Short mmCIF file of C-alpha atoms in Angstrom, two decimals:
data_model
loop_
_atom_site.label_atom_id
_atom_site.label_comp_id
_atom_site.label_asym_id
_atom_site.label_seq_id
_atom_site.Cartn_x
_atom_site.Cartn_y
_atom_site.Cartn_z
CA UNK A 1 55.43 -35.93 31.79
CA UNK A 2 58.32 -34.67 32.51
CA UNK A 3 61.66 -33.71 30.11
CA UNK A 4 63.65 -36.78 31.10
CA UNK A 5 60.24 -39.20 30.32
CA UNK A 6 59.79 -37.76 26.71
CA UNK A 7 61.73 -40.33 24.55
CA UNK A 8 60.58 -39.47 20.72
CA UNK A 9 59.01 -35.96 20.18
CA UNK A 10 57.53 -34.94 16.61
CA UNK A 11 57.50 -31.49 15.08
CA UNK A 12 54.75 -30.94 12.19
CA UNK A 13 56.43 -28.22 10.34
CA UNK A 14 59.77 -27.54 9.27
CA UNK A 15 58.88 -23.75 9.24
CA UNK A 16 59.60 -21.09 11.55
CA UNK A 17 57.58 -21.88 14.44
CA UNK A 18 58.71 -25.56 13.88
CA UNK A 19 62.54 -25.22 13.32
CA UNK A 20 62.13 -22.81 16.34
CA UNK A 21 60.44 -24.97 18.86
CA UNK A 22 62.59 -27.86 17.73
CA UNK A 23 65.60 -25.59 18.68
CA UNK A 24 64.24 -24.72 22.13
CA UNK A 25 63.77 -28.68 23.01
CA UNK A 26 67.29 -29.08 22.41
CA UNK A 27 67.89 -26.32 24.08
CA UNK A 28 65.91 -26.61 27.46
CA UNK A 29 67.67 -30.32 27.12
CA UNK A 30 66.01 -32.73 25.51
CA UNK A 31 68.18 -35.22 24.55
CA UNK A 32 65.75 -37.70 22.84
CA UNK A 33 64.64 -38.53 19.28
CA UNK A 34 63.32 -35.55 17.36
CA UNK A 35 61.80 -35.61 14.24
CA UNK A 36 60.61 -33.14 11.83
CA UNK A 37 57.83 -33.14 9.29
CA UNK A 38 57.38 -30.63 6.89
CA UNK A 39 54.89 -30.52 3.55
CA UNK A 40 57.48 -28.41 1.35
CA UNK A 41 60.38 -30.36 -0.41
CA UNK A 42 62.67 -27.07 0.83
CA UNK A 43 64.43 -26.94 4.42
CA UNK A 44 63.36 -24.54 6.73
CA UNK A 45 63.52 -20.74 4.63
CA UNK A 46 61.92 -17.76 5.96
CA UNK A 47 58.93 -16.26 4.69
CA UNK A 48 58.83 -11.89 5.17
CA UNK A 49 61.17 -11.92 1.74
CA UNK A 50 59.29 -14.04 -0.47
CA UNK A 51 57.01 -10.61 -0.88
CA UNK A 52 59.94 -8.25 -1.26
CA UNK A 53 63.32 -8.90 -2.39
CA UNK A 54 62.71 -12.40 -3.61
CA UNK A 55 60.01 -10.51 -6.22
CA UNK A 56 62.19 -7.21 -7.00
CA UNK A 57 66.08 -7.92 -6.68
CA UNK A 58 67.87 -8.40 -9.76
CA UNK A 59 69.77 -11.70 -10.63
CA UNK A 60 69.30 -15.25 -9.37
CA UNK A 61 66.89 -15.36 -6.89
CA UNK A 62 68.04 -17.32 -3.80
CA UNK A 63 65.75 -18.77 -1.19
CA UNK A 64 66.05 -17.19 1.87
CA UNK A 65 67.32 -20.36 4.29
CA UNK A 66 66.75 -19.99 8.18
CA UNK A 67 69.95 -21.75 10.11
CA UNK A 68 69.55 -25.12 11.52
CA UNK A 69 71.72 -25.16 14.42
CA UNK A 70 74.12 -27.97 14.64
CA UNK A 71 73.25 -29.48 17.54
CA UNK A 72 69.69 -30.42 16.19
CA UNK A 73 70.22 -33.64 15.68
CA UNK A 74 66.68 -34.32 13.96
CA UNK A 75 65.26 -36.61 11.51
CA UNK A 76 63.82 -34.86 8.65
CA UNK A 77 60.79 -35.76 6.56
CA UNK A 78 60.29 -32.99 3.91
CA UNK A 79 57.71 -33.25 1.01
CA UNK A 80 55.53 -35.24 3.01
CA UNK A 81 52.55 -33.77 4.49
CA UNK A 82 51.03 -34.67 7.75
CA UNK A 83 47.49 -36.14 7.09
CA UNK A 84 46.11 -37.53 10.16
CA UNK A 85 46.45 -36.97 14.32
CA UNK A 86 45.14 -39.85 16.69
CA UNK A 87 45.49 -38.45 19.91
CA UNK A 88 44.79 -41.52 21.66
CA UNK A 89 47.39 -43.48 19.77
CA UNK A 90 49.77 -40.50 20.09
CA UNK A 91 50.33 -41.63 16.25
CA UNK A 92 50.58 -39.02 13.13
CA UNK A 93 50.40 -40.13 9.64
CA UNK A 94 52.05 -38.85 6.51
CA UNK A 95 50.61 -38.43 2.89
CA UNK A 96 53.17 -41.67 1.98
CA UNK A 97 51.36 -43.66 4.76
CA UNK A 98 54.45 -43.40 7.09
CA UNK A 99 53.06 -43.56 10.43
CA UNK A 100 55.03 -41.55 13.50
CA UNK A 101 54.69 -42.37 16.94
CA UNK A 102 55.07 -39.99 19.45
CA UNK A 103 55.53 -38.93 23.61
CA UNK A 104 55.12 -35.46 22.56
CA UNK A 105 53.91 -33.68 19.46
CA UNK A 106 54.08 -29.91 18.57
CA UNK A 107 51.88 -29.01 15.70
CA UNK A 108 53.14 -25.82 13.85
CA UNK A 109 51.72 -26.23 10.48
CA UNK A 110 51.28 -22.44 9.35
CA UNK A 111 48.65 -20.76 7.39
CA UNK A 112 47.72 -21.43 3.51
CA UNK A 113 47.03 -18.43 0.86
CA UNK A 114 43.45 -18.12 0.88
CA UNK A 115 42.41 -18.97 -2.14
CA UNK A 116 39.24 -18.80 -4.71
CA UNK A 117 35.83 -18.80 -2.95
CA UNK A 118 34.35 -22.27 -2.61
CA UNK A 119 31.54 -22.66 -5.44
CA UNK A 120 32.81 -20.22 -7.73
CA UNK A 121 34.55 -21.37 -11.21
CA UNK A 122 37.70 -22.36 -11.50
CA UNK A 123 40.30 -19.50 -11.75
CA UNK A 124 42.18 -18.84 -14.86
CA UNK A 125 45.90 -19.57 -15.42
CA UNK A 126 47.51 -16.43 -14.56
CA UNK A 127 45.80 -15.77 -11.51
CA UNK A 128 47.81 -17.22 -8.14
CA UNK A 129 48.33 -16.63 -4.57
CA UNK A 130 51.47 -16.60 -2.66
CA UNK A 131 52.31 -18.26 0.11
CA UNK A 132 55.82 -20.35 -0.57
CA UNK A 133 58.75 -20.51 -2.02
CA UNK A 134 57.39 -22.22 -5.53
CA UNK A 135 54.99 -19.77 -5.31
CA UNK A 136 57.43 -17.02 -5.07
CA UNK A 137 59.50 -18.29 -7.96
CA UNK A 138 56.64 -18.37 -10.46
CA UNK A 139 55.05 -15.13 -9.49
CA UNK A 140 58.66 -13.93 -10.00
CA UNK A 141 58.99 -15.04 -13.37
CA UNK A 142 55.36 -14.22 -14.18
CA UNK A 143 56.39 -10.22 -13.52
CA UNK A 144 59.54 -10.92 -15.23
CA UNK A 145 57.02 -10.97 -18.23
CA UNK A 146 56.01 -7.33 -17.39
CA UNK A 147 52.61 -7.71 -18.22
CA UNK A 148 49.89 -5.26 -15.62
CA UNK A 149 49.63 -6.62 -12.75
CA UNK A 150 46.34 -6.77 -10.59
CA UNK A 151 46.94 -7.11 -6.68
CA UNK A 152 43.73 -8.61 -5.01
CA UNK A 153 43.77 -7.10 -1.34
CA UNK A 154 45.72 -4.15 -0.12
CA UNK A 155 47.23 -6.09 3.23
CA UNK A 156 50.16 -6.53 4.22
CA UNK A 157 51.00 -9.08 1.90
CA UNK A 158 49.37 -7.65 -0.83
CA UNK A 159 51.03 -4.21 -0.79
CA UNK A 160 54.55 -5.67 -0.17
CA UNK A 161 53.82 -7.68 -3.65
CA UNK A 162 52.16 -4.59 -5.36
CA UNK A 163 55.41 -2.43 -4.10
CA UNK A 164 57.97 -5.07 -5.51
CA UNK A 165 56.40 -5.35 -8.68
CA UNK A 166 55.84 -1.64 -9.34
CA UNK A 167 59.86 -1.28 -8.18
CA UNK A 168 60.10 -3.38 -10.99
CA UNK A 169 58.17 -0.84 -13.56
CA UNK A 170 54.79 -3.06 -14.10
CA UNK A 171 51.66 -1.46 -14.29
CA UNK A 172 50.10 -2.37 -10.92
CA UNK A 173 46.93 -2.33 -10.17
CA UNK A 174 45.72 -2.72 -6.27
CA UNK A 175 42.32 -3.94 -5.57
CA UNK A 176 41.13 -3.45 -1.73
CA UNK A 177 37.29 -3.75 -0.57
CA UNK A 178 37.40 -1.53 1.81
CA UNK A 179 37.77 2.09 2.04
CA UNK A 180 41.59 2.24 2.60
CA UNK A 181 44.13 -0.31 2.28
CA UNK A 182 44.60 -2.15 6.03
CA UNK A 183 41.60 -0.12 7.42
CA UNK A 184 40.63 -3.14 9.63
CA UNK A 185 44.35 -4.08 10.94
CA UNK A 186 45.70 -0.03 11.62
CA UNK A 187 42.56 1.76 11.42
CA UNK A 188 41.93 4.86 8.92
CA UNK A 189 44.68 7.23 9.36
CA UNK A 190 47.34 4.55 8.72
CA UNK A 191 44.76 3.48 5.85
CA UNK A 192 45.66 6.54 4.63
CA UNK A 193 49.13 7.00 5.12
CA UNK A 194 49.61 3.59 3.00
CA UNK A 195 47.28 4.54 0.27
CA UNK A 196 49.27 7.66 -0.18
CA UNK A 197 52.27 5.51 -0.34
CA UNK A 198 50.99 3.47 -2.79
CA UNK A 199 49.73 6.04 -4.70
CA UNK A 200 52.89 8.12 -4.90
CA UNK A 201 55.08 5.42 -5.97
CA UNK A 202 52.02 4.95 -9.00
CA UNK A 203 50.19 2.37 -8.05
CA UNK A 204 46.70 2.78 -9.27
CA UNK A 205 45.10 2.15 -5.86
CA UNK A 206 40.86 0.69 -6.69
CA UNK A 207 39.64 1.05 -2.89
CA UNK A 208 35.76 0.38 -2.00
CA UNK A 209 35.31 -2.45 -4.90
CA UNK A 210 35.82 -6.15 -5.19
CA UNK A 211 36.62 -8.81 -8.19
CA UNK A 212 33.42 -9.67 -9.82
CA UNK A 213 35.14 -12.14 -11.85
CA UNK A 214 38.09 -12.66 -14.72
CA UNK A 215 38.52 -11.92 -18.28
CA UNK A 216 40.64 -14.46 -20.29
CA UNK A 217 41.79 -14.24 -24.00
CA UNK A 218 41.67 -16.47 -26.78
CA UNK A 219 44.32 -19.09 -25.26
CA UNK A 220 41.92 -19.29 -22.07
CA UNK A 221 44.60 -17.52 -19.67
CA UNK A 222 44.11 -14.36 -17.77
CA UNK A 223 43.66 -10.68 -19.76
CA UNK A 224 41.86 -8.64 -17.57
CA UNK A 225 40.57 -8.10 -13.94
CA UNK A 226 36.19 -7.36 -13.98
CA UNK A 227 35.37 -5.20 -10.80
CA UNK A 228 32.51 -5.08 -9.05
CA UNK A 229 32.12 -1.06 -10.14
CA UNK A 230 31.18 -2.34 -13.51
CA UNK A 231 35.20 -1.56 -14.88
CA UNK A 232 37.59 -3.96 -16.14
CA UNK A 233 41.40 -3.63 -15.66
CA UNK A 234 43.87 -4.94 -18.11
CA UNK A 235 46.33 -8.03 -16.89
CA UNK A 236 48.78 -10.25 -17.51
CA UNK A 237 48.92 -11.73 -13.76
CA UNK A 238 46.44 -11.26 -11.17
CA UNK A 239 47.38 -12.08 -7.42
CA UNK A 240 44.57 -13.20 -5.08
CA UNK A 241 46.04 -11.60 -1.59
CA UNK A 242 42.94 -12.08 1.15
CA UNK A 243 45.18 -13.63 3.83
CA UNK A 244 45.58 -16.72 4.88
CA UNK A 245 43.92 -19.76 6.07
CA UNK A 246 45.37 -22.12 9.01
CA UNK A 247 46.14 -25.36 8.12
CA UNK A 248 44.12 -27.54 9.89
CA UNK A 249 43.12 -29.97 7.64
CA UNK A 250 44.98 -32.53 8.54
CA UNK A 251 43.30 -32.54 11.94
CA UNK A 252 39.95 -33.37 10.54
CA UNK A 253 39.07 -35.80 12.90
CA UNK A 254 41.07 -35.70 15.85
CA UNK A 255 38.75 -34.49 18.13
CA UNK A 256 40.45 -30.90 18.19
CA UNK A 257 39.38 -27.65 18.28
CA UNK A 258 40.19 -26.43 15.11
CA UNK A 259 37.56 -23.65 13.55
CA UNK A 260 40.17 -20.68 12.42
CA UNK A 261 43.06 -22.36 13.83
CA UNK A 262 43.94 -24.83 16.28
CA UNK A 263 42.81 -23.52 19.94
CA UNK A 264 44.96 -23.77 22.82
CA UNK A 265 44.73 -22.55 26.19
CA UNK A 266 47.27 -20.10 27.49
CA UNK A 267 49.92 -22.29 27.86
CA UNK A 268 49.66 -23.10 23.87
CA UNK A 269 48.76 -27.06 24.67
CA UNK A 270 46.45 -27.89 22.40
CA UNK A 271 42.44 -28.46 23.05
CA UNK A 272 40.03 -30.50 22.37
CA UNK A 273 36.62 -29.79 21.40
CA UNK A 274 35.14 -30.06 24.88
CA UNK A 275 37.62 -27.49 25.60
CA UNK A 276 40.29 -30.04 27.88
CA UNK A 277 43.94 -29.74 26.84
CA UNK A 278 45.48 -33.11 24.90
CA UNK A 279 48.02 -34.31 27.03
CA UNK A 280 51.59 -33.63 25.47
CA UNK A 281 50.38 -31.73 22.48
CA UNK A 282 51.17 -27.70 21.65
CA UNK A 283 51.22 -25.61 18.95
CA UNK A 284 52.84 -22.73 17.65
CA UNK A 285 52.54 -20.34 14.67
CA UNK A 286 50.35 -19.51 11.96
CA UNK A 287 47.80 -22.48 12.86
CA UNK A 288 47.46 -21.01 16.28
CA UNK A 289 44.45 -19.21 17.60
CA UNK A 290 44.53 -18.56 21.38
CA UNK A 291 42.59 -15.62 23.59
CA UNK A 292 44.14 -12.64 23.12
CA UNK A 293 43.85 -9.84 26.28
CA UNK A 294 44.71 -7.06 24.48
CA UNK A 295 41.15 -7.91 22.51
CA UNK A 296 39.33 -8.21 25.15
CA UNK A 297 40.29 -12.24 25.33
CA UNK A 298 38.62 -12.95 22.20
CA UNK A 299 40.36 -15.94 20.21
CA UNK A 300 42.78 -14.57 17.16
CA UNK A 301 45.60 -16.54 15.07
CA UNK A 302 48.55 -13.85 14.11
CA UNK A 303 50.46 -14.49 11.47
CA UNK A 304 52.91 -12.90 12.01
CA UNK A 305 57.24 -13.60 12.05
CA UNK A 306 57.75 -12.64 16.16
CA UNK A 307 54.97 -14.47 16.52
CA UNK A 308 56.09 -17.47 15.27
CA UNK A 309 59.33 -17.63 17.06
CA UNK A 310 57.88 -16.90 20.18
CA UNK A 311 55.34 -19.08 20.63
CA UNK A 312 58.08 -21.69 19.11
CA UNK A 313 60.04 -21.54 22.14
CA UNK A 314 57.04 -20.97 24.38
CA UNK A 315 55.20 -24.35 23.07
CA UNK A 316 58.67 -26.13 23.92
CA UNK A 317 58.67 -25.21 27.15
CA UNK A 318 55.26 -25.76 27.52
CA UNK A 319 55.76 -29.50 26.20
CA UNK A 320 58.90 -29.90 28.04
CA UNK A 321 56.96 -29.19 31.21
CA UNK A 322 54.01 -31.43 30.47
CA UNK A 323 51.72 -32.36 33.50
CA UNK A 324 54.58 -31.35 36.10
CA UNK A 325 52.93 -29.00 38.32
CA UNK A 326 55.99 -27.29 39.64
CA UNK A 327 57.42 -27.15 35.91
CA UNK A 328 54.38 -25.21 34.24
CA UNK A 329 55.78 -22.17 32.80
CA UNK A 330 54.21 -18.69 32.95
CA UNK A 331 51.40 -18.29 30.32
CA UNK A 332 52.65 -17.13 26.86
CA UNK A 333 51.73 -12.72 27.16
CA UNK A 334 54.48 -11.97 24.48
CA UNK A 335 53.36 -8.35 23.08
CA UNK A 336 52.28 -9.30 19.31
CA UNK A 337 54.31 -7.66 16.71
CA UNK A 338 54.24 -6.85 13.31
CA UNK A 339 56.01 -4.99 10.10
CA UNK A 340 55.94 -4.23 6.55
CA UNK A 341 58.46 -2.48 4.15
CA UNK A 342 56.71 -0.23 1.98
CA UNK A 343 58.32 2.19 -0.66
CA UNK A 344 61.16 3.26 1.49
CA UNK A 345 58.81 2.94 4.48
CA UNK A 346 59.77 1.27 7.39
CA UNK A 347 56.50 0.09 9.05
CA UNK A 348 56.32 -1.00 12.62
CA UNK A 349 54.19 -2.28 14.88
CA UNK A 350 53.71 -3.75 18.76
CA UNK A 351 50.56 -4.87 20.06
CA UNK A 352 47.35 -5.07 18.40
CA UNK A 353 45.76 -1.83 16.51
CA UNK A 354 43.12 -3.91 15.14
CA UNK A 355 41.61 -3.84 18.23
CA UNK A 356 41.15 -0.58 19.54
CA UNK A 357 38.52 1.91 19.18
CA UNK A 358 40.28 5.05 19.56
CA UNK A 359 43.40 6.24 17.62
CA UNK A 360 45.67 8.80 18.59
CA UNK A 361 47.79 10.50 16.30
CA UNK A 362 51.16 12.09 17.51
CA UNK A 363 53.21 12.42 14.65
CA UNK A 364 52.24 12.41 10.79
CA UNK A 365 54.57 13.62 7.76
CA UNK A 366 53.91 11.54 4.82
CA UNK A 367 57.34 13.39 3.25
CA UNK A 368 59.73 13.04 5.40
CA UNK A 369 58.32 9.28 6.07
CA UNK A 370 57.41 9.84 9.62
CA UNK A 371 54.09 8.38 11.76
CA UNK A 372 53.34 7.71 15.20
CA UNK A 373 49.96 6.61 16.41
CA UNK A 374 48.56 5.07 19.67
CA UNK A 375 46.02 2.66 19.92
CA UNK A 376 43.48 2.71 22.60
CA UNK A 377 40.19 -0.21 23.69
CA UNK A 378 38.45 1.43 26.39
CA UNK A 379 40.53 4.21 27.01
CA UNK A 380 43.78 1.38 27.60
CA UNK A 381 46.70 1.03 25.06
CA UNK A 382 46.56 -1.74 23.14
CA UNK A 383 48.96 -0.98 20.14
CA UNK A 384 50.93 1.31 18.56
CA UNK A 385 52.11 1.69 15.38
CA UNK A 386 55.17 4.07 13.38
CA UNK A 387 56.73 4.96 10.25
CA UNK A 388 60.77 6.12 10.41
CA UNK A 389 60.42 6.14 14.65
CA UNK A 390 61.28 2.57 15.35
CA UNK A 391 62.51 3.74 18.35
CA UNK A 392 59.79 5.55 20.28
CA UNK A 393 57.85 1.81 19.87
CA UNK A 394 60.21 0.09 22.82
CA UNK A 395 58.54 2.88 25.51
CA UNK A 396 55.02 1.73 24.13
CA UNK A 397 55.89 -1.92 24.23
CA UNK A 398 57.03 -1.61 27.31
CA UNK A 399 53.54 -0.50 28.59
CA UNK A 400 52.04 -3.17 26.86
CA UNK A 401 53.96 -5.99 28.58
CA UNK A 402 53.23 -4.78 32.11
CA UNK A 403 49.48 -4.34 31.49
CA UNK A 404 50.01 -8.21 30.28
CA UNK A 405 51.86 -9.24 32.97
CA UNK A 406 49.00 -7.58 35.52
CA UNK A 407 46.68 -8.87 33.76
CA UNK A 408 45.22 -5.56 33.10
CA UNK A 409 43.73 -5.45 29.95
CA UNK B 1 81.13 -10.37 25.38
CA UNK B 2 81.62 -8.42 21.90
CA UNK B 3 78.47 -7.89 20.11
CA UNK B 4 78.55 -7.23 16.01
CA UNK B 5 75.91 -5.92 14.32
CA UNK B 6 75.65 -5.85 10.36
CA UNK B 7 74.11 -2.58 9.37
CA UNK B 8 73.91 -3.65 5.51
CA UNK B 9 71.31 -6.44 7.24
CA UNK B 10 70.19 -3.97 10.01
CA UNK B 11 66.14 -3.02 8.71
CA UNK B 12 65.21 -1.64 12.45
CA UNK B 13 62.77 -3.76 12.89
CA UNK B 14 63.64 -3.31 16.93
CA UNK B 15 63.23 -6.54 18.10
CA UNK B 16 66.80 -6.16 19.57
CA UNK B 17 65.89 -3.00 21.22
CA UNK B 18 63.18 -4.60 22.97
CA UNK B 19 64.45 -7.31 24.27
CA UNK B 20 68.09 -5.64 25.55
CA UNK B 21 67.38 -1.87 25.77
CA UNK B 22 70.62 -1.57 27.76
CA UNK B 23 73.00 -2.76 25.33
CA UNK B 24 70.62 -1.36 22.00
CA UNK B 25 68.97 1.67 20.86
CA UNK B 26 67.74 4.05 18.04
CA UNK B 27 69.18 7.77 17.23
CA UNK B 28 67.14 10.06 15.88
CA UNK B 29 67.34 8.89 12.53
CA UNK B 30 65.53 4.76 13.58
CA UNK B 31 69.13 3.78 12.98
CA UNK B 32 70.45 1.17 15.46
CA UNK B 33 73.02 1.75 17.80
CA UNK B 34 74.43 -0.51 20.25
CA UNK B 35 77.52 -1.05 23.05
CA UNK B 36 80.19 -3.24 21.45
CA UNK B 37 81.50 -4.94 24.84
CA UNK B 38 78.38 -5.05 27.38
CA UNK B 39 78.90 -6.57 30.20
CA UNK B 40 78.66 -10.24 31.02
CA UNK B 41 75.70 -10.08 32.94
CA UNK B 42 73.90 -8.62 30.24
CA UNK B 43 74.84 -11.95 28.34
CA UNK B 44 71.34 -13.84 28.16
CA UNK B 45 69.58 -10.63 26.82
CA UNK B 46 72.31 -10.16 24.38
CA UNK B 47 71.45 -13.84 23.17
CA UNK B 48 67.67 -13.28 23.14
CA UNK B 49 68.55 -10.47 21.21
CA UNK B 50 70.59 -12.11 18.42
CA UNK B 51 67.65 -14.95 18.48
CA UNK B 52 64.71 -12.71 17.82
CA UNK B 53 66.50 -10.35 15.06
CA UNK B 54 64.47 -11.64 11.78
CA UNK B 55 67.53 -10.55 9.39
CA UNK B 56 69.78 -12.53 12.12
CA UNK B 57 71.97 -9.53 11.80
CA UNK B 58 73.39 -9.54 15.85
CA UNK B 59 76.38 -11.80 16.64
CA UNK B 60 77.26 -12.41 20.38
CA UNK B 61 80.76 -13.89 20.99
CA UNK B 62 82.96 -13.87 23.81
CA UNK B 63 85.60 -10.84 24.73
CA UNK B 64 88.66 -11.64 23.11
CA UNK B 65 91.07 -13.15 25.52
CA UNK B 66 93.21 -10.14 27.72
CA UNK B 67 96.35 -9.84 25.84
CA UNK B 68 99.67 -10.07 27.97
CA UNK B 69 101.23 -7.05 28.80
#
């Protein structure tokens, strides 16, 4: 199908990826009726300062809202959740039982906090994730309190939240299962470098021990954190940060391919579970998993900002272009890329470290805020990663896109 | 083309820098520095640059008109 054929396309999402690809239709020229769908009340707001400033500045808090370009021209339906797909019908329906027809469809529904382990009782008031806004606003006010704090998971997300509340004075303690905060994602030595951030700014850093289970008080809310190293830790609020899930639920169903995200081939159309694309559906975002060659092709969803907005415009091309042989656009190869703001430090990413097997360390001063490390799979870069040398990243990114665009790695 | 960068919103996150290394950079110190009137060729990188900033802090607008001498 081709642009000039599409007469009513739907975006499911009114986040970044969706705002984003919703932009690019307009912009590559689609001139029909667009209409997005998104499960928040909120219009599109952008997420990397809900777990910073949003927590720690002082004053009003106010939501950090991503520009909708005037020329949009969409139909929005916000605090409605998509909660079915028929392909066949080209047909999506809403929790309110509106039903939305469709020539195209791009499904950019994000990621949810992962939450309390299936089968396990119910968790305590006092102990929350954070994934939106609302979410945001009540952890806020629950620091605001300035009760201990006990930070589930040392990721990204979970530091970020564990550095904004300790800017704030709280006692803050950081749980993380394995033996260094981020050890999977940027291997040991940047492990290390972040624990020592952590630590210095005093956090009490618990690495190599999980949550065995909660402690409440007398009014049945949360008063302490049990560990699985027989100790308990005093709290007031307890944040369960182990990453998200995409949201997929909705697609239950459909006869997609949705295990850890919804998988599309490299083009970002969306596939079935006999692996054949659905014709004038992509994705982008969050909900995403496609091959990845800088893992050795194996199938990973990034959540990550860059991400988001990339594959946003990518996915409208891709739609735009449909079944038009001559109009299929390049495969999406963007370099993944990734930060966090930690105590001053300005981590930085491109690639993806969590894939390599060998790291190379060329600079490391944990005072003057400085780190620069390579990442290696099978003696090829596949990441890097620094601290205070944005700058020395473009020459490694660089590398990274033409190995992509050889299809090297 | 004039492009404006707000430093107070500037967190070098060096998207900018990747997309349009001719018109942006880093000194020594990861702060961003860029050229304030690239040329007009340069003018869908500068774009792609002020779309892919997450703290949307690059503004791309047209050289101001030649003034009559």
């Amino acid at each position: 199908m081709r642009a000039a054929d599409h007469r009513e396309l739907v975006v499911v999402g009114a986040s970044l990826a969706g705002l984003r690809a919703a932009r690019c239709l307009r912009e590559q020229g689609f001139t029909g009726a667009l209409t997005i769908v998104g499960d928040e009340p909120h219009p599109p707001y952008d997420r990397p300062p809900l777990s910073k400033r949003v927590l720690s500045a002082p004053g009003r808090p106010v939501r950090p809202e991503l520009p909708v370009p005037n020329g949009l021209r969409a139909r929005w339906l916000l605090g409605r959740a998509a909660v079915r797909l028929d392909p066949a019908a080209r047909a999506v329906t809403l929790a309110d039982g509106t039903r939305l027809t469709y020539d195209g469809l791009v499904v950019a529904t994000g990621s949810t906090a992962r939450g309390r382990p299936p089968g396990e009782p119910p968790l305590p008031p006092g102990v929350v994730t954070l994934r939106g806004w609302d979410d945001a606003l009540a952890l806020r006010a629950a620091l605001t309190e300035g009760h201990p704090l006990v930070v589930v998971g040392a990721g990204f997300l979970g530091g970020e939240i564990a550095a904004a509340a300790r800017e704030r004075g709280l006692d803050v303690t950081l749980v993380e299962a394995a033996s260094q905060p981020l050890e999977g994602a940027l291997g040991a030595t940047a492990g290390a470098y972040v624990a020592a951030l952590h630590r210095e700014a005093g956090i009490v850093l618990r690495t190599g021990t999980t949550v065995e289970g909660f402690l409440t008080g007398a009014d049945g809310r949360l008063a302490g954190v049990h560990l699985g190293d027989g100790t308990t830790v005093a709290a007031g609020t307890a944040v369960l940060a182990w990453g998200g899930v995409p949201s997929t639920g909705w697609l239950a169903g459909s006869g997609l391919a949705v295990d850890g995200g919804v998988h599309c081939d490299p083009w970002l159309r969306v596939l079935r579970t006999d692996g054949s694309a659905v014709p004038d559906v992509v994705a982008a975002g969050d909900v995403v998993r496609v091959p990845q060659p800088l893992a050795g092709g194996a199938r990973m969803a990034l959540g990550h900002w860059t991400n988001a907005v990339e594959q946003g415009a990518a996915a409208a091309a891709a739609l735009l272009a449909g079944q038009d042989p001559d109009g299929t656009p390049a495969p999406f190869r963007a370099v993944p890329s990734f930060w966090s703001d930690l105590h001053g430090a300005r981590i930085r990413s491109v690639g993806l470290p969590g894939a390599a097997d060998e790291t190379r360390v060329v600079e490391h001063d944990l005072t003057g805020r400085r780190l620069e490390i390579a990442y290696h799979r099978e003696g090829r870069l596949v990441g890097a990663l620094t601290v205070g040398r944005t700058g020395r990243l473009a020459s490694y990114r660089r590398a990274l896109e033409e190995h992509l665009a050889s299809g090297t790695v | 083309m004039q492009i404006t960068v707000d430093m107070t919103l500037c967190e070098s996150h060096g998207q900018c820098v990747f997309a349009a290394p001719e018109i942006f950079s880093f000194d020594d110190d990861d702060r961003l520095v860029h050229e304030a009137s690239p040329p007009d060729a340069l003018r869908d990188k500068a774009e792609k640059s002020a779309a892919v900033c997450p703290v949307r802090a690059i503004t791309v607008s047209p050289a101001s008109p030649p003034t009559a001498s």
